[in-house]
Short mmCIF file of C-alpha atoms and ligand atoms in Angstrom, two decimals:
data_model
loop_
_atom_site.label_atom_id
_atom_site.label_comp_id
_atom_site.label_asym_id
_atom_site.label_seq_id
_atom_site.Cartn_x
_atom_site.Cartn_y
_atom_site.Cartn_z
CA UNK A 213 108.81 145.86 133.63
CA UNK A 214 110.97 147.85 136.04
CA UNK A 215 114.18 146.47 136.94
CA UNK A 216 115.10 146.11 141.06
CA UNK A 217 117.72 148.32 141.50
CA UNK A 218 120.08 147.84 144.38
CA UNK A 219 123.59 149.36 143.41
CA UNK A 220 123.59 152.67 142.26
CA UNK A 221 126.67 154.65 141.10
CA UNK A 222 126.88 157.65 140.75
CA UNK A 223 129.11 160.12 138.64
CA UNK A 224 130.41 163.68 140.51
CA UNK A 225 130.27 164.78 143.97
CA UNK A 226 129.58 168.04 142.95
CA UNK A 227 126.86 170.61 144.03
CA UNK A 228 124.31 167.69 142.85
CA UNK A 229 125.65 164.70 142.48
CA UNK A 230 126.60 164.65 146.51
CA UNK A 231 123.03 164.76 147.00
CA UNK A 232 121.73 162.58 144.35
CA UNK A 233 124.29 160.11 146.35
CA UNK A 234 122.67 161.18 149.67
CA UNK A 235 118.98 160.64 148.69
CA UNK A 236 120.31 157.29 147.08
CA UNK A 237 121.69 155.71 150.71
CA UNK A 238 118.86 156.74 152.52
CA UNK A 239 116.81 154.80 150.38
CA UNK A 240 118.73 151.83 151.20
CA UNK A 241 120.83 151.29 148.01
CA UNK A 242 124.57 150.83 148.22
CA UNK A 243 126.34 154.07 146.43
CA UNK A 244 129.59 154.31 144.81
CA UNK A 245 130.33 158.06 143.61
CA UNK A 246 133.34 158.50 141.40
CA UNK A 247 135.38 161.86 140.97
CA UNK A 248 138.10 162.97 139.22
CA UNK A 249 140.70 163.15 141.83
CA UNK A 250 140.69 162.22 145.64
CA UNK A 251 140.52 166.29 146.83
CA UNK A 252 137.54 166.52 144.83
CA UNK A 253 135.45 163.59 146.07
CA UNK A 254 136.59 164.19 149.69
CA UNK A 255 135.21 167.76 149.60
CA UNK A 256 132.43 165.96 148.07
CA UNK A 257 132.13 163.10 150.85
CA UNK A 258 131.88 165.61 153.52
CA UNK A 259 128.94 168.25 151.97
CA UNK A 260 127.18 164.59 152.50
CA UNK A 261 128.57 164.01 156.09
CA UNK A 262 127.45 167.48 157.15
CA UNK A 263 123.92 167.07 156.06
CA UNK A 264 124.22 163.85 157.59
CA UNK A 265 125.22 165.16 160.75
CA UNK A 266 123.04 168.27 160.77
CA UNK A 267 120.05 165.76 160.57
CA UNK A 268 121.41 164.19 163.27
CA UNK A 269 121.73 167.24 165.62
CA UNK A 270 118.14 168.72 164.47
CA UNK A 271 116.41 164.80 165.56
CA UNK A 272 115.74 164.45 161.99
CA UNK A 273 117.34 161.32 162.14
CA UNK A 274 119.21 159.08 164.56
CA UNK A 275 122.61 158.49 164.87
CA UNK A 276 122.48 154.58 163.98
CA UNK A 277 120.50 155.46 160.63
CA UNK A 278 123.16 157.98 159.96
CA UNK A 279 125.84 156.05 160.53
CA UNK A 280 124.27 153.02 158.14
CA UNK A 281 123.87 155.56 155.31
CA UNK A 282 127.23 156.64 155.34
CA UNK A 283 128.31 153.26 155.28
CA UNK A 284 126.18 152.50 151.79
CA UNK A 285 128.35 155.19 150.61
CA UNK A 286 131.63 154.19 148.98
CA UNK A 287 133.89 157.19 146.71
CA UNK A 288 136.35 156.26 144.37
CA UNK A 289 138.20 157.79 141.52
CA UNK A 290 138.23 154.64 139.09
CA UNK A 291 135.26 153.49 136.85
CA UNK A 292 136.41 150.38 137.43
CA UNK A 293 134.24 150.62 140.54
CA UNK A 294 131.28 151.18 138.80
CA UNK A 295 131.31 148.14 136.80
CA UNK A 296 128.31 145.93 138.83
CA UNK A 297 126.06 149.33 139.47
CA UNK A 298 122.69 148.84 138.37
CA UNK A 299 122.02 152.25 137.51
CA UNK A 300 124.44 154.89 137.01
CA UNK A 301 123.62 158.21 137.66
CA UNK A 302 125.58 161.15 135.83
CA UNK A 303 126.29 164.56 137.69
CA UNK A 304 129.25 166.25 136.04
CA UNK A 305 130.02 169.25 134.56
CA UNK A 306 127.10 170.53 131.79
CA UNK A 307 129.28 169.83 129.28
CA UNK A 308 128.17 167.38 126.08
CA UNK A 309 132.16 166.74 125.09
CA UNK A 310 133.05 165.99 128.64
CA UNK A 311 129.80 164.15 129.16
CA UNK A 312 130.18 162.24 126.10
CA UNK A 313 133.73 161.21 126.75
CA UNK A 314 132.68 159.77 130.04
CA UNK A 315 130.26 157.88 129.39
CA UNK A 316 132.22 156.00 126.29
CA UNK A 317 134.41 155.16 128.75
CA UNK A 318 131.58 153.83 131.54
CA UNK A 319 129.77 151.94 128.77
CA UNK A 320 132.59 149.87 128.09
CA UNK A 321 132.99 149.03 132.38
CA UNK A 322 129.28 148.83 133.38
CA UNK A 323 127.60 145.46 132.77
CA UNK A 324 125.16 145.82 130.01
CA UNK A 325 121.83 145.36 131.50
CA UNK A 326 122.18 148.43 133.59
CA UNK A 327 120.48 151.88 133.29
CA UNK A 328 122.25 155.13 132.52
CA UNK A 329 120.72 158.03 133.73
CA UNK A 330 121.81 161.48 132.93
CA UNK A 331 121.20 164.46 135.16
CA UNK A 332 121.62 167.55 133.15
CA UNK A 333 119.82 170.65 132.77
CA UNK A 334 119.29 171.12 129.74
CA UNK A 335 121.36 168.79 127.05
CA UNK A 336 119.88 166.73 125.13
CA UNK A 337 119.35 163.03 126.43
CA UNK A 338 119.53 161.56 123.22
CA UNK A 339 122.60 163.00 121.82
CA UNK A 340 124.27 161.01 125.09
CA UNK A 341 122.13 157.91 124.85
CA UNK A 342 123.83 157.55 121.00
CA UNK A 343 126.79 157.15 122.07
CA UNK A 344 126.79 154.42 124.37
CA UNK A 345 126.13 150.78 123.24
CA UNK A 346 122.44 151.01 125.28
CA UNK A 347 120.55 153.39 123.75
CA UNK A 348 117.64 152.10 124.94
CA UNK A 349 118.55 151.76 128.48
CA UNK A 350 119.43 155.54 129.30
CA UNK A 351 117.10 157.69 130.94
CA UNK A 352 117.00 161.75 132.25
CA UNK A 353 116.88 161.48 135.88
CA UNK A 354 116.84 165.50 136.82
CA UNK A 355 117.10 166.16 140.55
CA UNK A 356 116.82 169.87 141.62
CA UNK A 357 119.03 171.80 143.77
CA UNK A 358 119.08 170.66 146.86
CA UNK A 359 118.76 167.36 145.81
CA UNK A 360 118.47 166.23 149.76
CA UNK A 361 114.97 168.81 149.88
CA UNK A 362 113.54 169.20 146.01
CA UNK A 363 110.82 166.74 146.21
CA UNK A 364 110.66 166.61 142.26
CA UNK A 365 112.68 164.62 139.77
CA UNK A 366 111.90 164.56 136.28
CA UNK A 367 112.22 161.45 134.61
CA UNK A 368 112.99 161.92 131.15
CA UNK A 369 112.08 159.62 127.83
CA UNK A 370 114.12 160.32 125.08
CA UNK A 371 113.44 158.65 121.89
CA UNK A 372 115.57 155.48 122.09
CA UNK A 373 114.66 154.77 125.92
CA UNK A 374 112.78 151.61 126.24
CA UNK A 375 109.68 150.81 128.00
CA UNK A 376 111.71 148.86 130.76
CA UNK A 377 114.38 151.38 131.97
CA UNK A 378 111.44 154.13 131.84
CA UNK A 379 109.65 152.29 134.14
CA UNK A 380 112.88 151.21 136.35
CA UNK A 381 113.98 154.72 136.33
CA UNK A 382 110.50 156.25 137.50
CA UNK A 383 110.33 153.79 140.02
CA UNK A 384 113.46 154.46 141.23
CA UNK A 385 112.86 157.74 141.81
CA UNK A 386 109.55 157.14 143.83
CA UNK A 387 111.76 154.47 146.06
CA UNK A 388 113.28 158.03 146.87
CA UNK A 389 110.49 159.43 147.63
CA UNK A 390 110.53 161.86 144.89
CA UNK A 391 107.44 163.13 143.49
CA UNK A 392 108.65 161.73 140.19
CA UNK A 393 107.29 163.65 136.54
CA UNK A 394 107.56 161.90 133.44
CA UNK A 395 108.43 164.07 130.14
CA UNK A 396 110.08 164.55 127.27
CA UNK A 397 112.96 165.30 125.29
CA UNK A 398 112.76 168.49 125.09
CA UNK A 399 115.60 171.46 126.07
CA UNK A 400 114.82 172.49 129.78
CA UNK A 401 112.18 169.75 130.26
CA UNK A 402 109.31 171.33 132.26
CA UNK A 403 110.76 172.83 135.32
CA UNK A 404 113.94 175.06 133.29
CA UNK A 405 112.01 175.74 130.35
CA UNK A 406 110.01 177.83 133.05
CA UNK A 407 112.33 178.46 135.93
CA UNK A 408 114.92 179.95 133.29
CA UNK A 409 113.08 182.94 131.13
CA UNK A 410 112.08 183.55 134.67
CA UNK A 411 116.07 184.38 136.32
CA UNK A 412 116.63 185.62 132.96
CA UNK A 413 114.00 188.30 133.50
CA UNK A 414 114.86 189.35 136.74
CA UNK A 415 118.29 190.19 135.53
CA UNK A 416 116.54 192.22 132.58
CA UNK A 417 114.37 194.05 135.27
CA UNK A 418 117.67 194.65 137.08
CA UNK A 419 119.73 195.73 133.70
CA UNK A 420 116.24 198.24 133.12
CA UNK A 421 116.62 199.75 136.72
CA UNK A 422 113.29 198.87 137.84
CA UNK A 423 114.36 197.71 141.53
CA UNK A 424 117.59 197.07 143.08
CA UNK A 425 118.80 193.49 143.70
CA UNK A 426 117.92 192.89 146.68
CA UNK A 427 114.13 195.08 146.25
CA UNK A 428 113.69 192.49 143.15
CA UNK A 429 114.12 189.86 145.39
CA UNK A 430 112.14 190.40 148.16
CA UNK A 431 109.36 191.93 145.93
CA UNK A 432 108.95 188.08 144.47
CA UNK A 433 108.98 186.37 147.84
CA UNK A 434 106.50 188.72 149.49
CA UNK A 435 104.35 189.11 146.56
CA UNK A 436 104.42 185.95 144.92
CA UNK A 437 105.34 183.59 147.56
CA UNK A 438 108.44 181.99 146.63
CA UNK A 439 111.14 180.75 148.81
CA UNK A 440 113.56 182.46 147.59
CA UNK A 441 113.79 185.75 145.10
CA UNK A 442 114.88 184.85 141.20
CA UNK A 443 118.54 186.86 141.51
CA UNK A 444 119.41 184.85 144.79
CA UNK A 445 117.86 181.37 143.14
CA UNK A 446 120.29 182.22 140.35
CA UNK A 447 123.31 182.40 142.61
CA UNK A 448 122.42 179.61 144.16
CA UNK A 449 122.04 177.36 140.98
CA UNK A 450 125.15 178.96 139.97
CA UNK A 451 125.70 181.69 137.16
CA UNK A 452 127.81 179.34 135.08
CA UNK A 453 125.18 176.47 135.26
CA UNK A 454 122.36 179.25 134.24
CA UNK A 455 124.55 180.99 131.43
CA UNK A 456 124.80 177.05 130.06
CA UNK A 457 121.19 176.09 130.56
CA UNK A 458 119.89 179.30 128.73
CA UNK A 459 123.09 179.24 125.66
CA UNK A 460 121.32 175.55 124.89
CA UNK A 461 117.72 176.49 125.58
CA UNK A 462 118.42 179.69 122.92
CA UNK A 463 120.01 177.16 120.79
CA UNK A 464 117.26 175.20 120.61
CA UNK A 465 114.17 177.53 120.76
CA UNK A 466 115.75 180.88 119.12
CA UNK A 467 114.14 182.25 121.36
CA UNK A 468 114.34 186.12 122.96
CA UNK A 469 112.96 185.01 126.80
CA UNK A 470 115.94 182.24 126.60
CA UNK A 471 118.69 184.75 125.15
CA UNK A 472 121.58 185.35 127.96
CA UNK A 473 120.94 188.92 129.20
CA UNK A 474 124.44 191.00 128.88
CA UNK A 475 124.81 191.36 132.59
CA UNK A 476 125.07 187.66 133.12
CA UNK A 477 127.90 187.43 130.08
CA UNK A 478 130.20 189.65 132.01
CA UNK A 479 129.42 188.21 135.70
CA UNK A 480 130.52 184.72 134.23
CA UNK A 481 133.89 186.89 132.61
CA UNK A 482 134.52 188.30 135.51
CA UNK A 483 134.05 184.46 137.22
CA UNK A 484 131.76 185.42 139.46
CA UNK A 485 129.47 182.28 139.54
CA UNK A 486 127.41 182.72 142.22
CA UNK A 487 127.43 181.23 146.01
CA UNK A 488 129.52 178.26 145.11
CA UNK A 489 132.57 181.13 144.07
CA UNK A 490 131.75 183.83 146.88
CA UNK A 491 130.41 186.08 144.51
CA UNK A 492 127.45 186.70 142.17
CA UNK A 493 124.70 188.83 142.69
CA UNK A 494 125.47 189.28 145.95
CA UNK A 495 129.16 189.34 147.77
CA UNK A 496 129.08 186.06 149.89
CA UNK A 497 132.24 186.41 152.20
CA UNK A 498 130.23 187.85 155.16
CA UNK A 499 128.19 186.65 157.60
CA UNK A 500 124.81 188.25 155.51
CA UNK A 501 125.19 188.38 152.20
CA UNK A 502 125.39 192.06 150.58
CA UNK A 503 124.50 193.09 147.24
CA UNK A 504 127.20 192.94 144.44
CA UNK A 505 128.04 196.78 143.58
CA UNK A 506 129.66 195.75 140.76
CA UNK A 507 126.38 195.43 139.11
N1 LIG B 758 121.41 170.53 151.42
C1 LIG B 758 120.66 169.77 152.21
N2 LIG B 758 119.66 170.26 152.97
C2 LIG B 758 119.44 171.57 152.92
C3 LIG B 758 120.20 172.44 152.11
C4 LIG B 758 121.22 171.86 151.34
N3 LIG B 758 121.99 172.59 150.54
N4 LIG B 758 119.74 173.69 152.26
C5 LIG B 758 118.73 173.62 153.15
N5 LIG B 758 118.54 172.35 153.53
C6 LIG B 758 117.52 171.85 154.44
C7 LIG B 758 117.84 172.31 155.82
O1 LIG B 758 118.60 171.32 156.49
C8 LIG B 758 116.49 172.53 156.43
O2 LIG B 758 116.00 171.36 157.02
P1 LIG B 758 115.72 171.36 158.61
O3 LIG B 758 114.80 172.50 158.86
O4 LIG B 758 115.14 170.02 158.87
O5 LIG B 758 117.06 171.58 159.19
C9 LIG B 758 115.54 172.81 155.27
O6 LIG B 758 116.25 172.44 154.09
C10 LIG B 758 115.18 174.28 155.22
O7 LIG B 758 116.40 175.00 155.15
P2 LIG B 758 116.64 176.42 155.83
O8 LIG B 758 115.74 176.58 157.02
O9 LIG B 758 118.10 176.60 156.04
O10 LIG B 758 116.29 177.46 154.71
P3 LIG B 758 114.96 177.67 153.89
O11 LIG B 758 113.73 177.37 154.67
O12 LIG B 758 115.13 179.00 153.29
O13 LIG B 758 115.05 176.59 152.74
C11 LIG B 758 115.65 176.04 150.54
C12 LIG B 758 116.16 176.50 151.89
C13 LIG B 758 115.04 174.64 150.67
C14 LIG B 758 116.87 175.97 149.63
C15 LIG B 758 114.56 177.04 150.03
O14 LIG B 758 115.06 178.35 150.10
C16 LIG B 758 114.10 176.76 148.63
O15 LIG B 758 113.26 175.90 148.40
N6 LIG B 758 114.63 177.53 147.66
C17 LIG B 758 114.31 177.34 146.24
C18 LIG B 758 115.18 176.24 145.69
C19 LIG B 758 114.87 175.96 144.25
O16 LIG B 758 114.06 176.58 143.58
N7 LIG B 758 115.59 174.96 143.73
C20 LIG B 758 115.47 174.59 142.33
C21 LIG B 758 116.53 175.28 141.56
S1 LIG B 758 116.47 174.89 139.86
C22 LIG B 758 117.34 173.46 139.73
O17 LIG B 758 117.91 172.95 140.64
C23 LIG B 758 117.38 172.86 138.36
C24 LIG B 758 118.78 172.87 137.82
O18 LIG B 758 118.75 172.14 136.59
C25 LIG B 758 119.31 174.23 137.53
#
């Protein structure tokens, strides 16, 4: 049987976790979102108050609404905070060690009857579920980028999760309004398993010379209809977050389509990540973005 959920926590203020917070105090639920250090979550706390107050301004919402989400939201930097949350929801870096460490540490704060959810990409949900003391209570809950617009989250079963916090995360999810996807364990999921091969291509067709950045781009959005072309979707997930997603997917599937392409290695050497660093495939410190000539 699902379990009500009314305070959610959520770990990182990051490029997804401030909207997973978002989403979660709209729906009504009271939000505490932990980060390392007080800089961090601030620059955090106001990505949310800008989408907040850009609803605002376009009449998406009114002021009063806005002003009673952002008061459901509470930052912190202790886990100590955490410790009557209902669900906990984890947004940090794609990193197992660094995931893993955290969540020891949560699992010992957090009563015990609530759910862990784990946002990643790509990782394995079971390899985190095993090392907290609730194996069966910890779920995938992956939002997509932006959290505040993707309508999907997949809600993942890994082999330990229990009937109940399956069914407590999925409805969760749907209290969101999500369109929310059940599936499995399995590196990537549904949407990455996809989505990834796919950017990973593009930068192939790019390596091969068969169109320039931007002509790749705009070939995919007039000709296949999607919002946005694969080399700009890649900036905007972030380079770092792709070369991770695909290192673990290859891992997993030794497989060619999943391999990182050698343009992408030396992008992420040369720390370009994408939008979030200024530069990636394209050079973001103008007012248009212009291709990158330094690929
Ligand atoms: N945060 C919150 N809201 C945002 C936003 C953001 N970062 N970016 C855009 N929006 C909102 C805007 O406020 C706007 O709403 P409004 O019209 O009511 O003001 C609406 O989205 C449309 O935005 P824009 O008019 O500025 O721009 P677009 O129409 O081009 O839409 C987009 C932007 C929604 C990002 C669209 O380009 C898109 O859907 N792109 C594809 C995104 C995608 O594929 N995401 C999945 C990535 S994979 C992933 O996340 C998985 C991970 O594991 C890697």
């Amino acid at each position: 049987m699902a379990q009500k959920i009314e305070r959610v926590g959520v770990l990182g203020a990051g490029l997804m976790g401030h909207g997973i917070v978002q989403v979660a105090a709209e729906a009504g639920h009271e939000v505490v979102v932990r980060e390392l250090d007080e800089a961090t979550l601030q620059k955090g706390l106001g990505k949310v108050e800008k989408q907040l107050a850009r609803a605002v301004e376009k009449g998406r919402s009114s002021r009063e609404d806005a002003d009673a989400v952002r008061a459901r939201i509470r930052g912190t930097v202790h886990y100590r905070d955490l410790a009557d949350c209902d669900l906990v929801i984890e947004a940090i870096t794609e990193s197992l060690p660094l995931k893993l460490e955290m969540w020891r540490e949560v699992d010992e704060i957090v009563k015990p009857d609530a759910v862990f959810a784990t946002n990643t990409s790509s990782l394995a949900v079971v390899d985190q579920a095993a090392v907290t003391g609730r194996p069966e209570r910890f779920v995938g809950l992956h939002y997509f980028n932006p959290a505040q617009v993707m309508k999907l989250v997949e809600v993942v079963r890994c082999v330990t999760t229990g009937e109940d916090a399956f069914q407590t995360a999925l409805e969760f999810a749907r209290g969101e309004g999500k369109l929310a996807i059940p599936t499995r364990d399995r590196a990537g999921f549904i949407v990455n398993r996809l989505l990834v091969p796919y950017m990973l291509d593009a930068i192939r067709a790019r390596e091969e010379g068969v169109g320039s950045i931007a002509e790749i781009d705009e070939a995919m959005k007039a000709g296949a209809g999607h919002p946005m072309g694969p080399l700009t979707l890649a900036d905007f997930v972030g380079l770092d977050t792709l070369g991770s997603i695909c290192e673990v997917l290859f891992d997993e599937f030794r497989e060619r389509r999943f391999a990182q392409p050698p343009a992408l290695r030396k992008m992420l050497s040369a720390g370009w990540f994408g939008r979030k660093s200024g530069t990636g495939f394209y050079d973001y410190s103008g007012e248009t973005p212009t291709e990158n000539p330094g690929i």
